[in-house]
GROMACS .gro file of C-alpha atoms in nm:
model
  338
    1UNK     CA    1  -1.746   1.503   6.930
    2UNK     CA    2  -1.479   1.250   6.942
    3UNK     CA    3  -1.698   0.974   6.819
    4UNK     CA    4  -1.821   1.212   6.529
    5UNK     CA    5  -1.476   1.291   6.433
    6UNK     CA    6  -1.369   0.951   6.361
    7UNK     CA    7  -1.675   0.872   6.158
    8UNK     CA    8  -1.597   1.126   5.997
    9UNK     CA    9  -1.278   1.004   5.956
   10UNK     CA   10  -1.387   0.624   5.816
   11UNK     CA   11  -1.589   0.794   5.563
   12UNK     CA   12  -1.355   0.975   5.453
   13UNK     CA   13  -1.124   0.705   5.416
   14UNK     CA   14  -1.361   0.469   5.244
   15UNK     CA   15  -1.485   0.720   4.992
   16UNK     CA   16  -1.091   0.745   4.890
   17UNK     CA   17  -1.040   0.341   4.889
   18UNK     CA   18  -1.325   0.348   4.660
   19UNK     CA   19  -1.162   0.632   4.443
   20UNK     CA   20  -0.859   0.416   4.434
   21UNK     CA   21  -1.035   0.053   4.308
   22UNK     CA   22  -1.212   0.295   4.038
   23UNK     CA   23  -0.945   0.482   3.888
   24UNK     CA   24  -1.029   0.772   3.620
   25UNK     CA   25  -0.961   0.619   3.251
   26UNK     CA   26  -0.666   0.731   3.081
   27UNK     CA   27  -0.710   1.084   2.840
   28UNK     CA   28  -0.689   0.887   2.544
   29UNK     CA   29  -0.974   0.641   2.661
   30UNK     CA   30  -1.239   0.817   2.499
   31UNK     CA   31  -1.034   0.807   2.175
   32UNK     CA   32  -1.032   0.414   2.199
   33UNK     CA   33  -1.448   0.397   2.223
   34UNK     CA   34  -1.515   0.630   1.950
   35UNK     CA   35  -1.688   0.418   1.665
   36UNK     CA   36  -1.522   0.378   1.333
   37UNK     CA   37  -1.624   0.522   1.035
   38UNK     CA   38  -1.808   0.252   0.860
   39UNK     CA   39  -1.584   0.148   0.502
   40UNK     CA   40  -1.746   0.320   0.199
   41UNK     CA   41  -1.973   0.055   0.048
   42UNK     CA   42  -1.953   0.086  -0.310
   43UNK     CA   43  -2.216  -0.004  -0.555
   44UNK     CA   44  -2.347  -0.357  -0.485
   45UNK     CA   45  -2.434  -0.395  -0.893
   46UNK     CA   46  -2.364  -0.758  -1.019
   47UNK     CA   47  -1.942  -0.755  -1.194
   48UNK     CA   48  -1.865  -0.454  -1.081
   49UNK     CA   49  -1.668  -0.488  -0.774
   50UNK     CA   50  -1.274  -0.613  -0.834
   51UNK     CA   51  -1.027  -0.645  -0.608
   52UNK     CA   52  -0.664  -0.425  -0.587
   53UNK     CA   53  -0.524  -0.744  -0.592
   54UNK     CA   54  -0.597  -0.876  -0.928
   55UNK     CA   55  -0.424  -0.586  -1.068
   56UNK     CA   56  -0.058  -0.500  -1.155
   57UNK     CA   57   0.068  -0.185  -1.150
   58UNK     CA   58   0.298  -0.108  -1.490
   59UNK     CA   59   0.506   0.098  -1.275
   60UNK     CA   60   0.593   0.224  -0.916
   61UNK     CA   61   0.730   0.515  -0.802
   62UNK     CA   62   0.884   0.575  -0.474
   63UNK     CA   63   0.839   0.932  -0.323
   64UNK     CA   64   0.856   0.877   0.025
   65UNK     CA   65   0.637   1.095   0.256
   66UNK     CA   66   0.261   1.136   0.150
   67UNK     CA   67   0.237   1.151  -0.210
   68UNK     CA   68  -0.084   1.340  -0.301
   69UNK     CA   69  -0.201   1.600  -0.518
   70UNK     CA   70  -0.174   1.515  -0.898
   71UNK     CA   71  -0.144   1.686  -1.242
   72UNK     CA   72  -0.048   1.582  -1.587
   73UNK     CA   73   0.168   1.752  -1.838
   74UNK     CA   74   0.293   1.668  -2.197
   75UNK     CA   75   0.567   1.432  -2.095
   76UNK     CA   76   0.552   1.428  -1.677
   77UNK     CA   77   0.300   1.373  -1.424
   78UNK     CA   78   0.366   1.545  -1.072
   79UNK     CA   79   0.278   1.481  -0.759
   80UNK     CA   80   0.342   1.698  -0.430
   81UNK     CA   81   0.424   1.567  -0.162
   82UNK     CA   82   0.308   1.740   0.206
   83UNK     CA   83   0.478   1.611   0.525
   84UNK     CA   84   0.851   1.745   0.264
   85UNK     CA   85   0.773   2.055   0.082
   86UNK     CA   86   0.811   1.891  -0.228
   87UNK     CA   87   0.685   1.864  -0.586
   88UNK     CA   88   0.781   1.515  -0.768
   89UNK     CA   89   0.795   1.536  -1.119
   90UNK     CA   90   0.782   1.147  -1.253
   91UNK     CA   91   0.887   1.074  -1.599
   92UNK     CA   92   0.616   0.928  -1.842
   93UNK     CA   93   0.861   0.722  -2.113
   94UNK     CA   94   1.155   0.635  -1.832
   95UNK     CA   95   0.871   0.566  -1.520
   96UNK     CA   96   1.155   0.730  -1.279
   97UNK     CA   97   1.129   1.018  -1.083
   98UNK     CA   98   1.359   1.266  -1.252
   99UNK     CA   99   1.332   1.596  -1.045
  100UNK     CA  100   1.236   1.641  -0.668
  101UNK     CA  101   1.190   2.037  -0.630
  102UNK     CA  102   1.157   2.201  -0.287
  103UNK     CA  103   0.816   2.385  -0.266
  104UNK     CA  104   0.650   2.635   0.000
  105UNK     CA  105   0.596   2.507   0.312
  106UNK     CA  106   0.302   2.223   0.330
  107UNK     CA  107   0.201   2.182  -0.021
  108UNK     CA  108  -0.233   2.114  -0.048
  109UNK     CA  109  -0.531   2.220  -0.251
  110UNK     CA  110  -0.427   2.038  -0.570
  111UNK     CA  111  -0.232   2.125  -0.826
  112UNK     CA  112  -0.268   2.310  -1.185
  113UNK     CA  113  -0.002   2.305  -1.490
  114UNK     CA  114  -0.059   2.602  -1.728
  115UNK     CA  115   0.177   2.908  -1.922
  116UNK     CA  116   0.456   2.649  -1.912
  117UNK     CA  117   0.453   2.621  -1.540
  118UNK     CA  118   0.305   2.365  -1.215
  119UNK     CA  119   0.149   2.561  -0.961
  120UNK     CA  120   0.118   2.436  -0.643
  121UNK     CA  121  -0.051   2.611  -0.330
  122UNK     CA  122   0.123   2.531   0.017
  123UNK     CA  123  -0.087   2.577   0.364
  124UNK     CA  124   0.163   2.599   0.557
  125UNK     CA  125   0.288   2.918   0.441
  126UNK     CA  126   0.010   3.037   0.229
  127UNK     CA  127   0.158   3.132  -0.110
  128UNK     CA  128   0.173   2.974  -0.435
  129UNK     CA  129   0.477   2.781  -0.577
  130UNK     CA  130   0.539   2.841  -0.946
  131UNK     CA  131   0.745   2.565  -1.088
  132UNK     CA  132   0.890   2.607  -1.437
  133UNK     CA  133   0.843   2.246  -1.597
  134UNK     CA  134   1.163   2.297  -1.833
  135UNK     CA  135   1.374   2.355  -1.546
  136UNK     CA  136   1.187   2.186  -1.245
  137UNK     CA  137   1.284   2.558  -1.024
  138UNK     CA  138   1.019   2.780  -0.878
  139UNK     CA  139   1.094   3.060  -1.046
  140UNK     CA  140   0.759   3.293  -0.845
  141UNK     CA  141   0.590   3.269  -0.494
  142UNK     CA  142   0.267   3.433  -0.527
  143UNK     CA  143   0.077   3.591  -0.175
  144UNK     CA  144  -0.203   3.356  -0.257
  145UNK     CA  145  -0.340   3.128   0.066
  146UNK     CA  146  -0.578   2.862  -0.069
  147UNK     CA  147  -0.865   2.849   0.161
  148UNK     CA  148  -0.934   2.464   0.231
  149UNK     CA  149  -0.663   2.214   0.222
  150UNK     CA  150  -0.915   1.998   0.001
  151UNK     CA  151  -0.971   2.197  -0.227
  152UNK     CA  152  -0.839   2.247  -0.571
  153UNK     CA  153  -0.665   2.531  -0.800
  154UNK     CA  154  -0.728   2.562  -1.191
  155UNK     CA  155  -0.542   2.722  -1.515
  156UNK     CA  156  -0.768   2.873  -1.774
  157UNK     CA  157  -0.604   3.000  -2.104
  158UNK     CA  158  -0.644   3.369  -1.947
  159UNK     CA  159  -0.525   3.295  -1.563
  160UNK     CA  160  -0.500   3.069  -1.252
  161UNK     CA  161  -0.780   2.985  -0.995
  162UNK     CA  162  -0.798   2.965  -0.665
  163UNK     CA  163  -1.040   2.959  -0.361
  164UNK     CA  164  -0.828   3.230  -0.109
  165UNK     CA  165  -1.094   3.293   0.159
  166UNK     CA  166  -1.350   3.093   0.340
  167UNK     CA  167  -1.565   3.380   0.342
  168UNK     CA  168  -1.626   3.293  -0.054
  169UNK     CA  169  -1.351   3.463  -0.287
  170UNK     CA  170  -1.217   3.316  -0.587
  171UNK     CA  171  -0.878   3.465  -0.673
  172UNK     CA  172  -0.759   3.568  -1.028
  173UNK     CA  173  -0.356   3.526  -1.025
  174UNK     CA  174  -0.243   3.644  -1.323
  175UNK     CA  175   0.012   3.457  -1.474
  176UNK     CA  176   0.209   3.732  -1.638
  177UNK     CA  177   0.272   3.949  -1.301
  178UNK     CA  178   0.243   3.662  -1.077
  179UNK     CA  179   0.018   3.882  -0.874
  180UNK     CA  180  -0.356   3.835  -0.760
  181UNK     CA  181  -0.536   4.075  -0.979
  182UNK     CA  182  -0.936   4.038  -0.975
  183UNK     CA  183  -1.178   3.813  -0.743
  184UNK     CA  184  -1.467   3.715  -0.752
  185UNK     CA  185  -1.718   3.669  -0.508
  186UNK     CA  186  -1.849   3.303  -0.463
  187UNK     CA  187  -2.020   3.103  -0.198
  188UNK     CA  188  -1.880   3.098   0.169
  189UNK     CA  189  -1.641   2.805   0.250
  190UNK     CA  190  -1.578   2.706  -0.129
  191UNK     CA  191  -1.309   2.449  -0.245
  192UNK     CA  192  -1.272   2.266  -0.499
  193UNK     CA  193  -1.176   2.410  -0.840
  194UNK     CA  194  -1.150   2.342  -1.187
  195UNK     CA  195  -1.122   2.436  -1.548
  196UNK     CA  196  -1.294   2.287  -1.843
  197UNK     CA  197  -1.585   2.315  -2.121
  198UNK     CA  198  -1.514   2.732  -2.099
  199UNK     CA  199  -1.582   2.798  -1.739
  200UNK     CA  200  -1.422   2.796  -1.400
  201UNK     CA  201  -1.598   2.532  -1.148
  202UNK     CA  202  -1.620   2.566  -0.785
  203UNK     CA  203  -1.797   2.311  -0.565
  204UNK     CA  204  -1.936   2.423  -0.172
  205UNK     CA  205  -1.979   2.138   0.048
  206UNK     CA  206  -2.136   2.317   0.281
  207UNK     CA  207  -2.436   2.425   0.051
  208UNK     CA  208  -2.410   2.121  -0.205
  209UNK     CA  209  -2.330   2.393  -0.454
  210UNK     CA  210  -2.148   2.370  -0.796
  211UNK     CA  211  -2.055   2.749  -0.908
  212UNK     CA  212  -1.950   2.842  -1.290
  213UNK     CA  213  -1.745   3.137  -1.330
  214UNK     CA  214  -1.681   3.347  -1.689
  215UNK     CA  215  -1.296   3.331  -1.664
  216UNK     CA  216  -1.343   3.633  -1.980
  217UNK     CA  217  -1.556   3.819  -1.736
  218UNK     CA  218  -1.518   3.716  -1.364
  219UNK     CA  219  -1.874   3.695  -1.336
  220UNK     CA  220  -2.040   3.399  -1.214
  221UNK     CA  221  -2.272   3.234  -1.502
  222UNK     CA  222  -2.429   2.914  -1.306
  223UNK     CA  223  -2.492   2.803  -0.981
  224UNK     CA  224  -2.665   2.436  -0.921
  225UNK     CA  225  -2.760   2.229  -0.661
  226UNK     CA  226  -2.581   1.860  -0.652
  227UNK     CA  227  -2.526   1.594  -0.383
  228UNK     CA  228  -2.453   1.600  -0.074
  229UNK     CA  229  -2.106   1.794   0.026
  230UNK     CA  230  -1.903   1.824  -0.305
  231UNK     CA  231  -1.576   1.903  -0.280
  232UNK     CA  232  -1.376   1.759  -0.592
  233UNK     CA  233  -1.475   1.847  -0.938
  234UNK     CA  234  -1.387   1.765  -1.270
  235UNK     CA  235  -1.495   1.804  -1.658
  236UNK     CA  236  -1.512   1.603  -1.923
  237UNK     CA  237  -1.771   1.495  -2.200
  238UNK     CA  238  -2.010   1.842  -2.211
  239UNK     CA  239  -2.005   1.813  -1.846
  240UNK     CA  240  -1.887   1.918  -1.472
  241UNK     CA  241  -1.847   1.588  -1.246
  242UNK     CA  242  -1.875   1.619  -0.885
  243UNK     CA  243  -1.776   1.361  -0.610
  244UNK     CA  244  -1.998   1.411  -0.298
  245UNK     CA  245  -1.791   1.334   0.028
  246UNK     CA  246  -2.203   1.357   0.223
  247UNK     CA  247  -2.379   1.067   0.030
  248UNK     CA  248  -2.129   0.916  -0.130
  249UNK     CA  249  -2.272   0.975  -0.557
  250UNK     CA  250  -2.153   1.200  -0.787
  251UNK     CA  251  -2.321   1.453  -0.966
  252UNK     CA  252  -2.351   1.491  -1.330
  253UNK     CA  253  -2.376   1.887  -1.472
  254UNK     CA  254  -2.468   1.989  -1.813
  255UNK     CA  255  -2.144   2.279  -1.893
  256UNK     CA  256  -2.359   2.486  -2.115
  257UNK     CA  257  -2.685   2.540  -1.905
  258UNK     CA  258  -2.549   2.458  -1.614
  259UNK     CA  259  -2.830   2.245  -1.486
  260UNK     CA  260  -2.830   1.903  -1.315
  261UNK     CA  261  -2.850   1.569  -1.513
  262UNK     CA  262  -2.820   1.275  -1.265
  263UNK     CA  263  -2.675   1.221  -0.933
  264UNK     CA  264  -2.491   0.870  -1.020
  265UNK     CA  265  -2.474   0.613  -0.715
  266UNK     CA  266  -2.103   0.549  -0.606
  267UNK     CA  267  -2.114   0.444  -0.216
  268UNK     CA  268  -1.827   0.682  -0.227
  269UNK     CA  269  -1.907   0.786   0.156
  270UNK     CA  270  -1.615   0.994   0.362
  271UNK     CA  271  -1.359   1.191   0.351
  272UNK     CA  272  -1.088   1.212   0.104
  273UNK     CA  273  -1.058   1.144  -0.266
  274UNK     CA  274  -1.092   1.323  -0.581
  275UNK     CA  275  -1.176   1.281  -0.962
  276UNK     CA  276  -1.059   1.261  -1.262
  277UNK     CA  277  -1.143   1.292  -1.639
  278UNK     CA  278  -1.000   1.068  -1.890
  279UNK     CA  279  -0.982   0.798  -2.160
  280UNK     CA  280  -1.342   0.939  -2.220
  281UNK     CA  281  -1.413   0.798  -1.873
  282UNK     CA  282  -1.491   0.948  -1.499
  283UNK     CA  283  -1.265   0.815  -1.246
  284UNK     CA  284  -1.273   0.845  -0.859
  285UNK     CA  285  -1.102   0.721  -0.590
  286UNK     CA  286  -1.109   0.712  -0.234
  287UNK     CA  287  -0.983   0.565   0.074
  288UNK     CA  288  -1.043   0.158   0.074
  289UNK     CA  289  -1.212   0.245  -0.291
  290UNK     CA  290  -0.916   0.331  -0.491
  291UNK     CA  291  -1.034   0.319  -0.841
  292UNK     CA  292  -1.399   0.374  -0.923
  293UNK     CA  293  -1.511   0.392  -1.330
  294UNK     CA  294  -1.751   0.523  -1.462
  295UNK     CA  295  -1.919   0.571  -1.766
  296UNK     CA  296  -2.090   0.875  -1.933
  297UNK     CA  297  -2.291   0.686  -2.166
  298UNK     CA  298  -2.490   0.509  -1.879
  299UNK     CA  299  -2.433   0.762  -1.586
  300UNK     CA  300  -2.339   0.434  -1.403
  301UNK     CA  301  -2.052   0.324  -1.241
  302UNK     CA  302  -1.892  -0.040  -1.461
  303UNK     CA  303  -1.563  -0.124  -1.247
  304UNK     CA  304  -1.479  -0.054  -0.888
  305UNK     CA  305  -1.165  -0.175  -0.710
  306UNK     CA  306  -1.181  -0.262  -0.320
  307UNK     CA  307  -0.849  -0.251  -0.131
  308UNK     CA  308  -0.522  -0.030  -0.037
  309UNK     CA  309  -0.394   0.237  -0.180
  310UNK     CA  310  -0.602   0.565  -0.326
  311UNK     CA  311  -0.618   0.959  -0.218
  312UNK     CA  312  -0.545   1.063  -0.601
  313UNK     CA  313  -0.620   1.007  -0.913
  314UNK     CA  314  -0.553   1.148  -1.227
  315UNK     CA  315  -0.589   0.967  -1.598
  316UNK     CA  316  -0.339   1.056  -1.868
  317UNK     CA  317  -0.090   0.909  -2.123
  318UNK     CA  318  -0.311   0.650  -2.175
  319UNK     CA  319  -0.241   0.508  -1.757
  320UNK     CA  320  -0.429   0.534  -1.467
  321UNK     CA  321  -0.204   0.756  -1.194
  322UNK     CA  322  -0.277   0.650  -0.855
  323UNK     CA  323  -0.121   0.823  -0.535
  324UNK     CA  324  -0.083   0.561  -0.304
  325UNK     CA  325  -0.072   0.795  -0.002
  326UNK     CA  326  -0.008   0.533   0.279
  327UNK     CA  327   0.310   0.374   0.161
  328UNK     CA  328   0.457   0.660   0.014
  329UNK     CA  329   0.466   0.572  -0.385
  330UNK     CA  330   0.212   0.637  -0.661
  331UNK     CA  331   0.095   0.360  -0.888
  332UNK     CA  332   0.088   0.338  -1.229
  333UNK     CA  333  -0.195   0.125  -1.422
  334UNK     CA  334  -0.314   0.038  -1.765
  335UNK     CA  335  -0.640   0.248  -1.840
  336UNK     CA  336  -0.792  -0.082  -1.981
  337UNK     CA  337  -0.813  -0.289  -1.713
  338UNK     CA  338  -0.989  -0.600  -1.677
   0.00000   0.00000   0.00000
């Protein structure tokens, strides 16, 4: 008994000196062998890559924080700004930031300017900031929680859009009573909105679906299928625009029979981004793609810029607006770039 005892007893020990030379690996080890997303590759077509570096920016403004969301009025472009609760408002003849306003908690989902006003949804409290642009106070906070923090909201001429519910509601706020007053019932785990050629447009990644909406009626008029997870959307030349976050192209709607034209070859792979309409151009950007052009003449993308900066994009008084996310400033550029 003795002699079983203390081979029991050697075992026992050597099974624990072997525990010790082969120590569990740290929690965060599994973090470290994860593979990284591969870069977005862009379109390989002969002169179209350019490099971030080759280009100056007219102007830079410092925000601090994580300067995102974008939208353009007659004589400002704002930009909200998450990680403070705030809404920028930068100055388009003085390139200063003239106005920092204190938001609702988390600001996300875009932002829309419309009946004299910014509106920006927060996450982190779920309402919507309105934000009188004569003077830069939020003068409403609407019960209105966007649904996706990528996502977007929209102003029509009759009302303000926004995806409230995963479950697939579009929310009316009327602009007037500050007050959610219709919805309408769109696909499950919508996003991205937007306003243009007389609809509302709503993009579902998870169904690579692009949804019009009658703003007159709140009825849904056209429903298409697109690329691969769409989340941003934009419109601009008889047509809805959508960047596809799954394969990387973005799609090409006709507004008025709201059928597909041409998914258009970015290598605009990942998460992130957005688009933009303007200087009679379609502009995207993403993470190590900042700026990607293209034009609706060809359905093909001409210039694409490899480097830092990128998250938002938004084209208007006659510059390229560029939220430069990662170092806290946005970027302003010459739309005719080289």
């Amino acid at each position: 008994m003795f002699k079983n005892l203390l081979a029991l007893i050697l075992t026992f020990a050597s099974l624990m000196y072997v525990i010790a030379q082969d120590p569990p690996p740290p929690p965060d080890a599994a973090k470290k062998q994860r593979t990284k997303r591969p870069p977005p590759p862009g379109v390989s077509t002969p002169g179209v890559r350019r490099e971030m570096s080759a280009i100056t920016p007219a102007a830079v403004f410092k925000t601090e924080g994580n300067p995102d969301w974008q939208v353009a009025t007659e004589d400002a472009e704002w930009v909200s700004n998450a990680p403070k609760n705030t809404l920028h408002r930068l100055d388009v003849k003085t390139n200063t930031v003239t106005a920092v306003i204190t938001v609702g908690r988390r600001p996300c989902s875009g932002l829309a300017a419309g009946f004299g006003s910014v509106w920006v949804p927060n996450c982190g409290d779920k309402t919507v900031s309105r934000v009188d642009i004569q003077t830069n106070q939020v003068v409403a906070t609407i019960a209105a929680s966007p649904a996706a923090s990528e996502g977007g909201i929209a102003a029509s001429p009759e009302a303000v859009w926004l995806v409230t519910d995963a479950k697939g509601v579009l929310s009316r706020i009327d602009p007037v009573s500050n007050a959610v007053v219709a919805e309408v019932a769109v696909p499950p785990n919508s996003a991205g909105v937007t306003y243009g050629e007389g609809a509302v447009w709503v993009t579902t990644p998870e169904s690579n679906k692009l949804t019009g909406v009658d703003p007159k009626t709140n009825t849904v008029i056209h429903s298409a299928e697109v690329g691969a997870k769409p989340r941003f959307v934009t419109t601009g030349a008889g047509s809805v625009w959508t960047l596809n976050q799954g394969d990387g192209t973005v799609s090409r709607v006709d507004a008025k029979t709201g059928k597909l034209i041409v998914n258009i070859e970015a290598g605009l792979t990942g998460g992130g981004g957005e688009l933009a309409f303007g200087e009679g151009h379609v502009w995207a950007t993403l993470f190590e793609i900042p700026i990607t052009e293209i034009d609706p003449a060809t359905n093909t993308v001409i210039k694409q810029w490899f480097g830092p900066g990128g998250d938002s994009i938004r084209v208007a008084h006659g510059s390229i607006w560029l939220s430069n996310l990662k170092d806290g400033n946005v970027w302003r550029f010459g739309a005719k770039q080289p």
